């Protein structure tokens, strides 16, 4: 909702908009490219993953669609609470304009700024002096993703077994109900105990539905791991470009020195050509030296600019990574505590059911 007061004579601001999942993807891609030093919040899964067998894996299932809607709302809240992303004009347009915001995104030319996967892969393997902090962060994100994936798989297996155990308790209800029909004095007690067993068996549906919300909280950080790696890849690309610029500058300085002194330090095709077809004239050599000197000057300025850009990136990225770590520690702690509290509550309900059943048996 727009919080600014309505100006007299103008139309009321829009307080409800329809957005497709693909539009959220476009917004996030734009933010990732425009703010490469920021750990951009992830989107919720488009199709259900890590589901236990009784849960629908259909991406159009109403319960899944509702959880995804909550995940998309959480994404918007994450962006809105970020000190940098919340100021983005296109993000504001996404929230307030019916149409036209896509055109604003395309006008930024963010697709042209997006680095190709091949270039990113090349940078990963060819960077000579990687930053140790980002290398360690990359390894951490891989391990975080592995741990949370395993945790979610374990939870899905536990949910499967728990569902089976609870539903089997429904058989108590059927047996007690049948038994009560042939027992005159014990019939009421058996019938009541069977009712408690039926309630117990049916309660697992709500319990596991509630569990899915805690699973979604863990999944968010499963996807955050990729956002962390994206920042690391951006730094690798910058480092790779810096090293290539330094290498190119060194090569040009060497060429200039060789032309000025007339000596060739390393084997080159040009050197062999000169020996076979004669040396260049002084005028030609002077012209080449002049061109190289201009290129060297440009290269030095470019290298200085890339060094400054790299330092700014590291400073900004590390500040945002520290902010993310604080957020992650707080969120995961709260999620795990809530999950434990839910399990305790579930066990207490089970104890209460059996306590009620015990009272029924005692009155027989």
mmCIF file of C-alpha atoms in Angstrom:
data_model
loop_
_atom_site.group_PDB
_atom_site.id
_atom_site.type_symbol
_atom_site.label_atom_id
_atom_site.label_comp_id
_atom_site.label_asym_id
_atom_site.label_seq_id
_atom_site.Cartn_x
_atom_site.Cartn_y
_atom_site.Cartn_z
ATOM 1 C CA UNK A 1 0.000 0.000 0.000
ATOM 2 C CA UNK A 2 1.171 3.496 -0.759
ATOM 3 C CA UNK A 3 1.659 5.298 2.555
ATOM 4 C CA UNK A 4 2.072 8.830 1.240
ATOM 5 C CA UNK A 5 -0.970 11.055 1.583
ATOM 6 C CA UNK A 6 -3.128 11.484 -1.473
ATOM 7 C CA UNK A 7 -2.662 14.816 -3.251
ATOM 8 C CA UNK A 8 -5.906 16.616 -3.912
ATOM 9 C CA UNK A 9 -7.064 16.371 -7.498
ATOM 10 C CA UNK A 10 -5.061 13.228 -8.263
ATOM 11 C CA UNK A 11 -6.304 9.651 -8.566
ATOM 12 C CA UNK A 12 -6.020 7.390 -5.550
ATOM 13 C CA UNK A 13 -2.836 5.280 -5.578
ATOM 14 C CA UNK A 14 -3.205 1.629 -6.538
ATOM 15 C CA UNK A 15 -3.354 -0.627 -3.488
ATOM 16 C CA UNK A 16 -3.759 -3.971 -5.271
ATOM 17 C CA UNK A 17 -1.825 -5.381 -8.258
ATOM 18 C CA UNK A 18 -1.709 -8.678 -10.110
ATOM 19 C CA UNK A 19 1.774 -10.096 -10.667
ATOM 20 C CA UNK A 20 2.825 -13.381 -12.278
ATOM 21 C CA UNK A 21 5.733 -15.473 -11.001
ATOM 22 C CA UNK A 22 7.670 -14.635 -14.185
ATOM 23 C CA UNK A 23 7.409 -10.929 -13.305
ATOM 24 C CA UNK A 24 8.977 -11.604 -9.928
ATOM 25 C CA UNK A 25 11.760 -13.469 -11.766
ATOM 26 C CA UNK A 26 12.327 -10.456 -14.033
ATOM 27 C CA UNK A 27 12.511 -8.130 -11.021
ATOM 28 C CA UNK A 28 14.996 -10.352 -9.204
ATOM 29 C CA UNK A 29 17.187 -10.794 -12.328
ATOM 30 C CA UNK A 30 17.273 -7.022 -12.724
ATOM 31 C CA UNK A 31 18.261 -6.528 -9.064
ATOM 32 C CA UNK A 32 20.968 -9.231 -9.280
ATOM 33 C CA UNK A 33 22.579 -7.620 -12.337
ATOM 34 C CA UNK A 34 22.194 -4.024 -11.149
ATOM 35 C CA UNK A 35 23.515 -4.704 -7.632
ATOM 36 C CA UNK A 36 26.187 -7.417 -8.109
ATOM 37 C CA UNK A 37 27.678 -6.797 -4.639
ATOM 38 C CA UNK A 38 24.389 -7.530 -2.845
ATOM 39 C CA UNK A 39 23.108 -10.917 -1.665
ATOM 40 C CA UNK A 40 19.738 -10.509 -3.394
ATOM 41 C CA UNK A 41 16.907 -12.353 -1.579
ATOM 42 C CA UNK A 42 15.818 -15.523 -3.429
ATOM 43 C CA UNK A 43 12.396 -16.360 -4.803
ATOM 44 C CA UNK A 44 10.439 -19.322 -3.434
ATOM 45 C CA UNK A 45 10.464 -22.530 -5.448
ATOM 46 C CA UNK A 46 8.316 -22.555 -8.582
ATOM 47 C CA UNK A 47 7.620 -26.284 -8.211
ATOM 48 C CA UNK A 48 7.434 -28.223 -4.967
ATOM 49 C CA UNK A 49 10.619 -30.003 -3.923
ATOM 50 C CA UNK A 50 11.577 -32.144 -0.898
ATOM 51 C CA UNK A 51 7.968 -33.240 -0.475
ATOM 52 C CA UNK A 52 6.831 -36.289 1.464
ATOM 53 C CA UNK A 53 4.689 -38.746 -0.476
ATOM 54 C CA UNK A 54 1.261 -37.648 0.815
ATOM 55 C CA UNK A 55 1.934 -34.022 -0.109
ATOM 56 C CA UNK A 56 0.982 -32.965 -3.621
ATOM 57 C CA UNK A 57 3.920 -32.118 -5.897
ATOM 58 C CA UNK A 58 1.538 -30.383 -8.329
ATOM 59 C CA UNK A 59 2.591 -26.757 -8.727
ATOM 60 C CA UNK A 60 -1.084 -25.800 -9.131
ATOM 61 C CA UNK A 61 -2.139 -27.428 -5.843
ATOM 62 C CA UNK A 62 -4.016 -24.742 -3.816
ATOM 63 C CA UNK A 63 -1.968 -25.327 -0.639
ATOM 64 C CA UNK A 64 1.309 -25.086 -2.568
ATOM 65 C CA UNK A 65 0.145 -21.990 -4.462
ATOM 66 C CA UNK A 66 -0.732 -20.315 -1.160
ATOM 67 C CA UNK A 67 2.667 -21.161 0.359
ATOM 68 C CA UNK A 68 4.365 -19.829 -2.773
ATOM 69 C CA UNK A 69 2.307 -16.634 -2.530
ATOM 70 C CA UNK A 70 3.533 -16.225 1.053
ATOM 71 C CA UNK A 71 7.083 -16.853 -0.162
ATOM 72 C CA UNK A 72 6.759 -14.148 -2.822
ATOM 73 C CA UNK A 73 5.404 -11.748 -0.229
ATOM 74 C CA UNK A 74 8.380 -12.591 1.989
ATOM 75 C CA UNK A 75 10.694 -11.838 -0.971
ATOM 76 C CA UNK A 76 9.136 -8.375 -1.322
ATOM 77 C CA UNK A 77 9.502 -7.758 2.416
ATOM 78 C CA UNK A 78 13.176 -8.809 2.256
ATOM 79 C CA UNK A 79 13.832 -6.366 -0.600
ATOM 80 C CA UNK A 80 11.826 -3.602 1.093
ATOM 81 C CA UNK A 81 13.824 -3.999 4.313
ATOM 82 C CA UNK A 82 17.210 -3.914 2.522
ATOM 83 C CA UNK A 83 18.934 -0.522 2.966
ATOM 84 C CA UNK A 84 19.968 -0.335 -0.715
ATOM 85 C CA UNK A 85 17.423 -2.365 -2.669
ATOM 86 C CA UNK A 86 14.471 -0.577 -1.050
ATOM 87 C CA UNK A 87 15.555 2.669 -2.753
ATOM 88 C CA UNK A 88 15.423 1.231 -6.273
ATOM 89 C CA UNK A 89 12.956 3.094 -8.508
ATOM 90 C CA UNK A 90 11.989 0.014 -10.513
ATOM 91 C CA UNK A 91 11.194 -1.883 -7.311
ATOM 92 C CA UNK A 92 8.874 0.978 -6.361
ATOM 93 C CA UNK A 93 7.277 0.814 -9.831
ATOM 94 C CA UNK A 94 6.798 -2.941 -9.449
ATOM 95 C CA UNK A 95 4.834 -2.278 -6.253
ATOM 96 C CA UNK A 96 2.791 0.696 -7.418
ATOM 97 C CA UNK A 97 2.255 0.641 -11.214
ATOM 98 C CA UNK A 98 -0.200 -1.538 -13.098
ATOM 99 C CA UNK A 99 1.877 -1.422 -16.267
ATOM 100 C CA UNK A 100 4.960 0.192 -17.704
ATOM 101 C CA UNK A 101 7.433 -1.119 -15.154
ATOM 102 C CA UNK A 102 8.655 -3.832 -17.555
ATOM 103 C CA UNK A 103 9.513 -1.171 -20.122
ATOM 104 C CA UNK A 104 11.498 0.657 -17.428
ATOM 105 C CA UNK A 105 13.447 -2.548 -16.732
ATOM 106 C CA UNK A 106 14.226 -3.105 -20.427
ATOM 107 C CA UNK A 107 15.350 0.507 -20.832
ATOM 108 C CA UNK A 108 18.084 -0.063 -18.234
ATOM 109 C CA UNK A 109 19.723 -2.558 -20.607
ATOM 110 C CA UNK A 110 20.418 -4.884 -17.685
ATOM 111 C CA UNK A 111 20.497 -7.925 -20.012
ATOM 112 C CA UNK A 112 23.607 -6.521 -21.703
ATOM 113 C CA UNK A 113 25.304 -6.203 -18.310
ATOM 114 C CA UNK A 114 24.600 -9.833 -17.425
ATOM 115 C CA UNK A 115 27.769 -11.914 -17.644
ATOM 116 C CA UNK A 116 27.669 -15.108 -19.672
ATOM 117 C CA UNK A 117 28.005 -18.457 -17.913
ATOM 118 C CA UNK A 118 30.980 -19.354 -20.115
ATOM 119 C CA UNK A 119 32.818 -16.219 -19.040
ATOM 120 C CA UNK A 120 32.020 -16.927 -15.379
ATOM 121 C CA UNK A 121 33.292 -20.498 -15.722
ATOM 122 C CA UNK A 122 36.438 -19.260 -17.460
ATOM 123 C CA UNK A 123 37.068 -16.769 -14.648
ATOM 124 C CA UNK A 124 36.640 -19.491 -11.999
ATOM 125 C CA UNK A 125 39.425 -21.599 -13.453
ATOM 126 C CA UNK A 126 41.797 -18.871 -14.667
ATOM 127 C CA UNK A 127 41.949 -16.348 -11.816
ATOM 128 C CA UNK A 128 45.540 -16.459 -10.523
ATOM 129 C CA UNK A 129 45.096 -14.571 -7.252
ATOM 130 C CA UNK A 130 41.600 -15.263 -5.882
ATOM 131 C CA UNK A 131 40.517 -13.469 -2.701
ATOM 132 C CA UNK A 132 40.734 -16.011 0.117
ATOM 133 C CA UNK A 133 37.635 -14.613 1.860
ATOM 134 C CA UNK A 134 35.437 -15.084 -1.198
ATOM 135 C CA UNK A 135 36.858 -18.549 -1.843
ATOM 136 C CA UNK A 136 35.982 -19.561 1.715
ATOM 137 C CA UNK A 137 32.526 -17.987 1.346
ATOM 138 C CA UNK A 138 31.950 -20.000 -1.827
ATOM 139 C CA UNK A 139 32.865 -23.227 -0.029
ATOM 140 C CA UNK A 140 30.622 -22.241 2.892
ATOM 141 C CA UNK A 141 27.644 -21.642 0.584
ATOM 142 C CA UNK A 142 28.167 -25.084 -0.993
ATOM 143 C CA UNK A 143 28.246 -26.712 2.445
ATOM 144 C CA UNK A 144 25.222 -24.713 3.647
ATOM 145 C CA UNK A 145 23.225 -25.872 0.623
ATOM 146 C CA UNK A 146 24.314 -29.485 1.191
ATOM 147 C CA UNK A 147 23.414 -29.427 4.901
ATOM 148 C CA UNK A 148 19.984 -27.837 4.412
ATOM 149 C CA UNK A 149 19.196 -30.189 1.510
ATOM 150 C CA UNK A 150 20.009 -33.170 3.727
ATOM 151 C CA UNK A 151 17.957 -31.689 6.573
ATOM 152 C CA UNK A 152 14.937 -31.248 4.293
ATOM 153 C CA UNK A 153 15.253 -34.808 2.988
ATOM 154 C CA UNK A 154 15.381 -36.141 6.556
ATOM 155 C CA UNK A 155 12.316 -34.068 7.475
ATOM 156 C CA UNK A 156 10.418 -35.456 4.473
ATOM 157 C CA UNK A 157 11.247 -39.043 5.519
ATOM 158 C CA UNK A 158 10.220 -38.329 9.133
ATOM 159 C CA UNK A 159 6.958 -36.775 7.895
ATOM 160 C CA UNK A 160 6.236 -39.895 5.826
ATOM 161 C CA UNK A 161 6.751 -42.205 8.787
ATOM 162 C CA UNK A 162 4.937 -39.935 11.233
ATOM 163 C CA UNK A 163 1.954 -39.746 8.903
ATOM 164 C CA UNK A 164 1.834 -43.538 8.763
ATOM 165 C CA UNK A 165 2.098 -43.922 12.539
ATOM 166 C CA UNK A 166 -0.696 -41.426 13.216
ATOM 167 C CA UNK A 167 -3.024 -42.896 10.596
ATOM 168 C CA UNK A 168 -2.454 -46.421 11.946
ATOM 169 C CA UNK A 169 -3.777 -45.115 15.268
ATOM 170 C CA UNK A 170 -7.085 -44.698 13.460
ATOM 171 C CA UNK A 171 -7.326 -48.494 13.534
ATOM 172 C CA UNK A 172 -7.618 -48.260 17.323
ATOM 173 C CA UNK A 173 -10.782 -46.237 16.847
ATOM 174 C CA UNK A 174 -12.292 -48.806 14.501
ATOM 175 C CA UNK A 175 -11.350 -51.747 16.752
ATOM 176 C CA UNK A 176 -12.623 -50.073 19.934
ATOM 177 C CA UNK A 177 -15.873 -49.154 18.169
ATOM 178 C CA UNK A 178 -16.410 -52.753 17.016
ATOM 179 C CA UNK A 179 -15.468 -54.089 20.449
ATOM 180 C CA UNK A 180 -17.908 -51.738 22.201
ATOM 181 C CA UNK A 181 -20.771 -53.348 20.280
ATOM 182 C CA UNK A 182 -20.302 -56.692 22.098
ATOM 183 C CA UNK A 183 -19.480 -55.279 25.542
ATOM 184 C CA UNK A 184 -22.440 -53.930 27.519
ATOM 185 C CA UNK A 185 -20.608 -52.670 30.610
ATOM 186 C CA UNK A 186 -17.417 -51.544 28.848
ATOM 187 C CA UNK A 187 -19.069 -50.296 25.665
ATOM 188 C CA UNK A 188 -19.271 -46.583 26.484
ATOM 189 C CA UNK A 189 -15.635 -46.442 27.638
ATOM 190 C CA UNK A 190 -14.386 -48.259 24.547
ATOM 191 C CA UNK A 191 -16.492 -46.034 22.274
ATOM 192 C CA UNK A 192 -15.114 -42.854 23.913
ATOM 193 C CA UNK A 193 -11.525 -44.118 23.736
ATOM 194 C CA UNK A 194 -12.045 -44.941 20.060
ATOM 195 C CA UNK A 195 -13.255 -41.376 19.454
ATOM 196 C CA UNK A 196 -10.053 -39.987 21.012
ATOM 197 C CA UNK A 197 -7.989 -42.273 18.767
ATOM 198 C CA UNK A 198 -9.829 -41.012 15.680
ATOM 199 C CA UNK A 199 -9.120 -37.394 16.695
ATOM 200 C CA UNK A 200 -5.467 -38.296 17.253
ATOM 201 C CA UNK A 201 -5.198 -39.933 13.811
ATOM 202 C CA UNK A 202 -6.828 -36.971 12.069
ATOM 203 C CA UNK A 203 -4.620 -34.364 13.804
ATOM 204 C CA UNK A 204 -1.526 -35.275 11.748
ATOM 205 C CA UNK A 205 -2.888 -33.488 8.660
ATOM 206 C CA UNK A 206 -2.851 -30.078 10.368
ATOM 207 C CA UNK A 207 0.471 -30.827 12.069
ATOM 208 C CA UNK A 208 2.306 -31.632 8.840
ATOM 209 C CA UNK A 209 0.686 -28.706 7.041
ATOM 210 C CA UNK A 210 2.109 -26.440 9.734
ATOM 211 C CA UNK A 211 5.482 -28.161 9.334
ATOM 212 C CA UNK A 212 5.604 -27.140 5.690
ATOM 213 C CA UNK A 213 5.846 -23.473 6.721
ATOM 214 C CA UNK A 214 8.987 -24.238 8.740
ATOM 215 C CA UNK A 215 10.339 -26.233 5.799
ATOM 216 C CA UNK A 216 9.761 -23.196 3.566
ATOM 217 C CA UNK A 217 11.856 -21.082 5.943
ATOM 218 C CA UNK A 218 14.723 -23.553 5.564
ATOM 219 C CA UNK A 219 14.242 -23.657 1.787
ATOM 220 C CA UNK A 220 14.693 -19.893 1.633
ATOM 221 C CA UNK A 221 18.236 -20.296 2.936
ATOM 222 C CA UNK A 222 18.779 -23.249 0.630
ATOM 223 C CA UNK A 223 18.209 -20.771 -2.220
ATOM 224 C CA UNK A 224 20.174 -18.023 -0.438
ATOM 225 C CA UNK A 225 23.247 -20.251 -0.885
ATOM 226 C CA UNK A 226 23.060 -19.656 -4.645
ATOM 227 C CA UNK A 227 22.714 -15.890 -4.054
ATOM 228 C CA UNK A 228 25.956 -16.014 -2.041
ATOM 229 C CA UNK A 229 27.730 -17.896 -4.835
ATOM 230 C CA UNK A 230 26.486 -15.291 -7.330
ATOM 231 C CA UNK A 231 28.326 -12.545 -5.396
ATOM 232 C CA UNK A 232 31.468 -14.731 -5.346
ATOM 233 C CA UNK A 233 31.232 -15.259 -9.117
ATOM 234 C CA UNK A 234 30.898 -11.501 -9.678
ATOM 235 C CA UNK A 235 34.064 -10.950 -7.679
ATOM 236 C CA UNK A 236 35.875 -13.663 -9.662
ATOM 237 C CA UNK A 237 34.860 -11.954 -12.912
ATOM 238 C CA UNK A 238 36.129 -8.593 -11.688
ATOM 239 C CA UNK A 239 39.397 -10.162 -10.536
ATOM 240 C CA UNK A 240 39.754 -11.962 -13.865
ATOM 241 C CA UNK A 241 39.188 -8.733 -15.833
ATOM 242 C CA UNK A 242 41.724 -6.972 -13.608
ATOM 243 C CA UNK A 243 44.359 -9.653 -14.162
ATOM 244 C CA UNK A 244 43.741 -9.690 -17.930
ATOM 245 C CA UNK A 245 44.088 -5.877 -18.044
ATOM 246 C CA UNK A 246 47.361 -6.061 -16.052
ATOM 247 C CA UNK A 247 48.671 -8.809 -18.349
ATOM 248 C CA UNK A 248 47.768 -6.837 -21.470
ATOM 249 C CA UNK A 249 49.477 -3.713 -20.070
ATOM 250 C CA UNK A 250 52.663 -5.663 -19.278
ATOM 251 C CA UNK A 251 52.671 -7.103 -22.810
ATOM 252 C CA UNK A 252 52.338 -3.650 -24.405
ATOM 253 C CA UNK A 253 55.128 -2.223 -22.236
ATOM 254 C CA UNK A 254 57.384 -5.079 -23.317
ATOM 255 C CA UNK A 255 56.543 -4.504 -26.990
ATOM 256 C CA UNK A 256 57.305 -0.805 -26.600
ATOM 257 C CA UNK A 257 60.644 -1.548 -24.923
ATOM 258 C CA UNK A 258 61.599 -4.037 -27.649
ATOM 259 C CA UNK A 259 60.825 -1.507 -30.393
ATOM 260 C CA UNK A 260 62.755 1.232 -28.599
ATOM 261 C CA UNK A 261 65.865 -0.899 -27.979
ATOM 262 C CA UNK A 262 65.651 -3.048 -31.077
ATOM 263 C CA UNK A 263 65.950 -6.262 -29.043
ATOM 264 C CA UNK A 264 63.424 -9.079 -28.874
ATOM 265 C CA UNK A 265 63.303 -10.851 -25.500
ATOM 266 C CA UNK A 266 60.730 -13.448 -26.387
ATOM 267 C CA UNK A 267 59.937 -15.441 -29.499
ATOM 268 C CA UNK A 268 57.254 -13.845 -31.653
ATOM 269 C CA UNK A 269 55.950 -14.145 -35.190
ATOM 270 C CA UNK A 270 56.699 -10.442 -35.752
ATOM 271 C CA UNK A 271 60.301 -10.968 -34.706
ATOM 272 C CA UNK A 272 60.727 -13.838 -37.175
ATOM 273 C CA UNK A 273 59.094 -11.789 -39.934
ATOM 274 C CA UNK A 274 61.535 -8.927 -39.310
ATOM 275 C CA UNK A 275 64.479 -11.297 -39.612
ATOM 276 C CA UNK A 276 63.167 -12.847 -42.819
ATOM 277 C CA UNK A 277 61.999 -9.710 -44.611
ATOM 278 C CA UNK A 278 64.164 -7.003 -43.079
ATOM 279 C CA UNK A 279 63.873 -4.497 -40.237
ATOM 280 C CA UNK A 280 61.284 -1.734 -40.065
ATOM 281 C CA UNK A 281 62.256 1.811 -40.965
ATOM 282 C CA UNK A 282 62.847 4.279 -38.052
ATOM 283 C CA UNK A 283 59.692 6.153 -39.053
ATOM 284 C CA UNK A 284 57.576 2.999 -38.883
ATOM 285 C CA UNK A 285 59.096 2.070 -35.530
ATOM 286 C CA UNK A 286 58.488 5.549 -34.106
ATOM 287 C CA UNK A 287 54.846 5.453 -35.241
ATOM 288 C CA UNK A 288 54.339 2.065 -33.585
ATOM 289 C CA UNK A 289 56.015 3.251 -30.385
ATOM 290 C CA UNK A 290 53.745 6.302 -30.302
ATOM 291 C CA UNK A 291 50.625 4.124 -30.712
ATOM 292 C CA UNK A 292 51.847 1.755 -28.014
ATOM 293 C CA UNK A 293 52.588 4.616 -25.616
ATOM 294 C CA UNK A 294 49.032 5.890 -26.063
ATOM 295 C CA UNK A 295 47.681 2.375 -25.474
ATOM 296 C CA UNK A 296 49.881 1.998 -22.379
ATOM 297 C CA UNK A 297 48.573 5.274 -20.965
ATOM 298 C CA UNK A 298 44.982 4.158 -21.574
ATOM 299 C CA UNK A 299 45.776 0.742 -20.082
ATOM 300 C CA UNK A 300 47.251 2.278 -16.933
ATOM 301 C CA UNK A 301 44.160 4.440 -16.443
ATOM 302 C CA UNK A 302 41.918 1.438 -17.073
ATOM 303 C CA UNK A 303 43.898 -0.688 -14.611
ATOM 304 C CA UNK A 304 43.694 2.050 -11.996
ATOM 305 C CA UNK A 305 39.946 2.308 -12.551
ATOM 306 C CA UNK A 306 39.488 -1.486 -12.284
ATOM 307 C CA UNK A 307 41.560 -1.594 -9.083
ATOM 308 C CA UNK A 308 39.395 1.135 -7.550
ATOM 309 C CA UNK A 309 36.205 -0.585 -8.736
ATOM 310 C CA UNK A 310 37.406 -3.887 -7.259
ATOM 311 C CA UNK A 311 38.177 -2.340 -3.866
ATOM 312 C CA UNK A 312 34.751 -0.667 -3.783
ATOM 313 C CA UNK A 313 33.078 -3.954 -4.722
ATOM 314 C CA UNK A 314 34.868 -5.898 -1.958
ATOM 315 C CA UNK A 315 34.038 -3.241 0.635
ATOM 316 C CA UNK A 316 30.346 -3.068 -0.329
ATOM 317 C CA UNK A 317 29.959 -6.817 -0.827
ATOM 318 C CA UNK A 318 31.533 -7.717 2.492
ATOM 319 C CA UNK A 319 29.357 -5.215 4.345
ATOM 320 C CA UNK A 320 26.268 -6.788 2.780
ATOM 321 C CA UNK A 321 27.520 -10.323 3.501
ATOM 322 C CA UNK A 322 27.946 -9.402 7.182
ATOM 323 C CA UNK A 323 24.386 -8.036 7.193
ATOM 324 C CA UNK A 324 23.189 -11.281 5.595
ATOM 325 C CA UNK A 325 25.019 -13.400 8.198
ATOM 326 C CA UNK A 326 23.278 -11.586 11.050
ATOM 327 C CA UNK A 327 19.912 -12.044 9.344
ATOM 328 C CA UNK A 328 20.618 -15.731 8.651
ATOM 329 C CA UNK A 329 21.692 -16.501 12.222
ATOM 330 C CA UNK A 330 18.575 -14.825 13.615
ATOM 331 C CA UNK A 331 16.140 -16.414 11.132
ATOM 332 C CA UNK A 332 17.481 -19.964 11.323
ATOM 333 C CA UNK A 333 17.607 -19.819 15.121
ATOM 334 C CA UNK A 334 13.970 -18.669 15.249
ATOM 335 C CA UNK A 335 12.862 -21.289 12.702
ATOM 336 C CA UNK A 336 14.560 -24.169 14.520
ATOM 337 C CA UNK A 337 13.224 -23.055 17.915
ATOM 338 C CA UNK A 338 9.701 -22.759 16.474
ATOM 339 C CA UNK A 339 10.043 -26.212 14.903
ATOM 340 C CA UNK A 340 11.125 -27.687 18.255
ATOM 341 C CA UNK A 341 8.234 -25.945 20.052
ATOM 342 C CA UNK A 342 5.815 -27.349 17.459
ATOM 343 C CA UNK A 343 7.164 -30.874 17.998
ATOM 344 C CA UNK A 344 6.814 -30.477 21.794
ATOM 345 C CA UNK A 345 3.243 -29.245 21.324
ATOM 346 C CA UNK A 346 2.496 -32.226 19.071
ATOM 347 C CA UNK A 347 3.833 -34.647 21.696
ATOM 348 C CA UNK A 348 1.801 -32.942 24.434
ATOM 349 C CA UNK A 349 -1.348 -33.381 22.344
ATOM 350 C CA UNK A 350 -0.486 -37.061 21.962
ATOM 351 C CA UNK A 351 -0.022 -37.400 25.721
ATOM 352 C CA UNK A 352 -3.368 -35.669 26.277
ATOM 353 C CA UNK A 353 -5.110 -38.077 23.895
ATOM 354 C CA UNK A 354 -3.703 -41.097 25.704
ATOM 355 C CA UNK A 355 -4.506 -39.504 29.083
ATOM 356 C CA UNK A 356 -8.126 -39.106 27.943
ATOM 357 C CA UNK A 357 -8.153 -42.691 26.695
ATOM 358 C CA UNK A 358 -6.766 -43.843 30.048
ATOM 359 C CA UNK A 359 -9.613 -42.055 31.868
ATOM 360 C CA UNK A 360 -12.103 -43.759 29.579
ATOM 361 C CA UNK A 361 -10.604 -47.147 30.387
ATOM 362 C CA UNK A 362 -10.585 -46.318 34.126
ATOM 363 C CA UNK A 363 -14.319 -45.605 34.115
ATOM 364 C CA UNK A 364 -15.228 -48.905 32.508
#
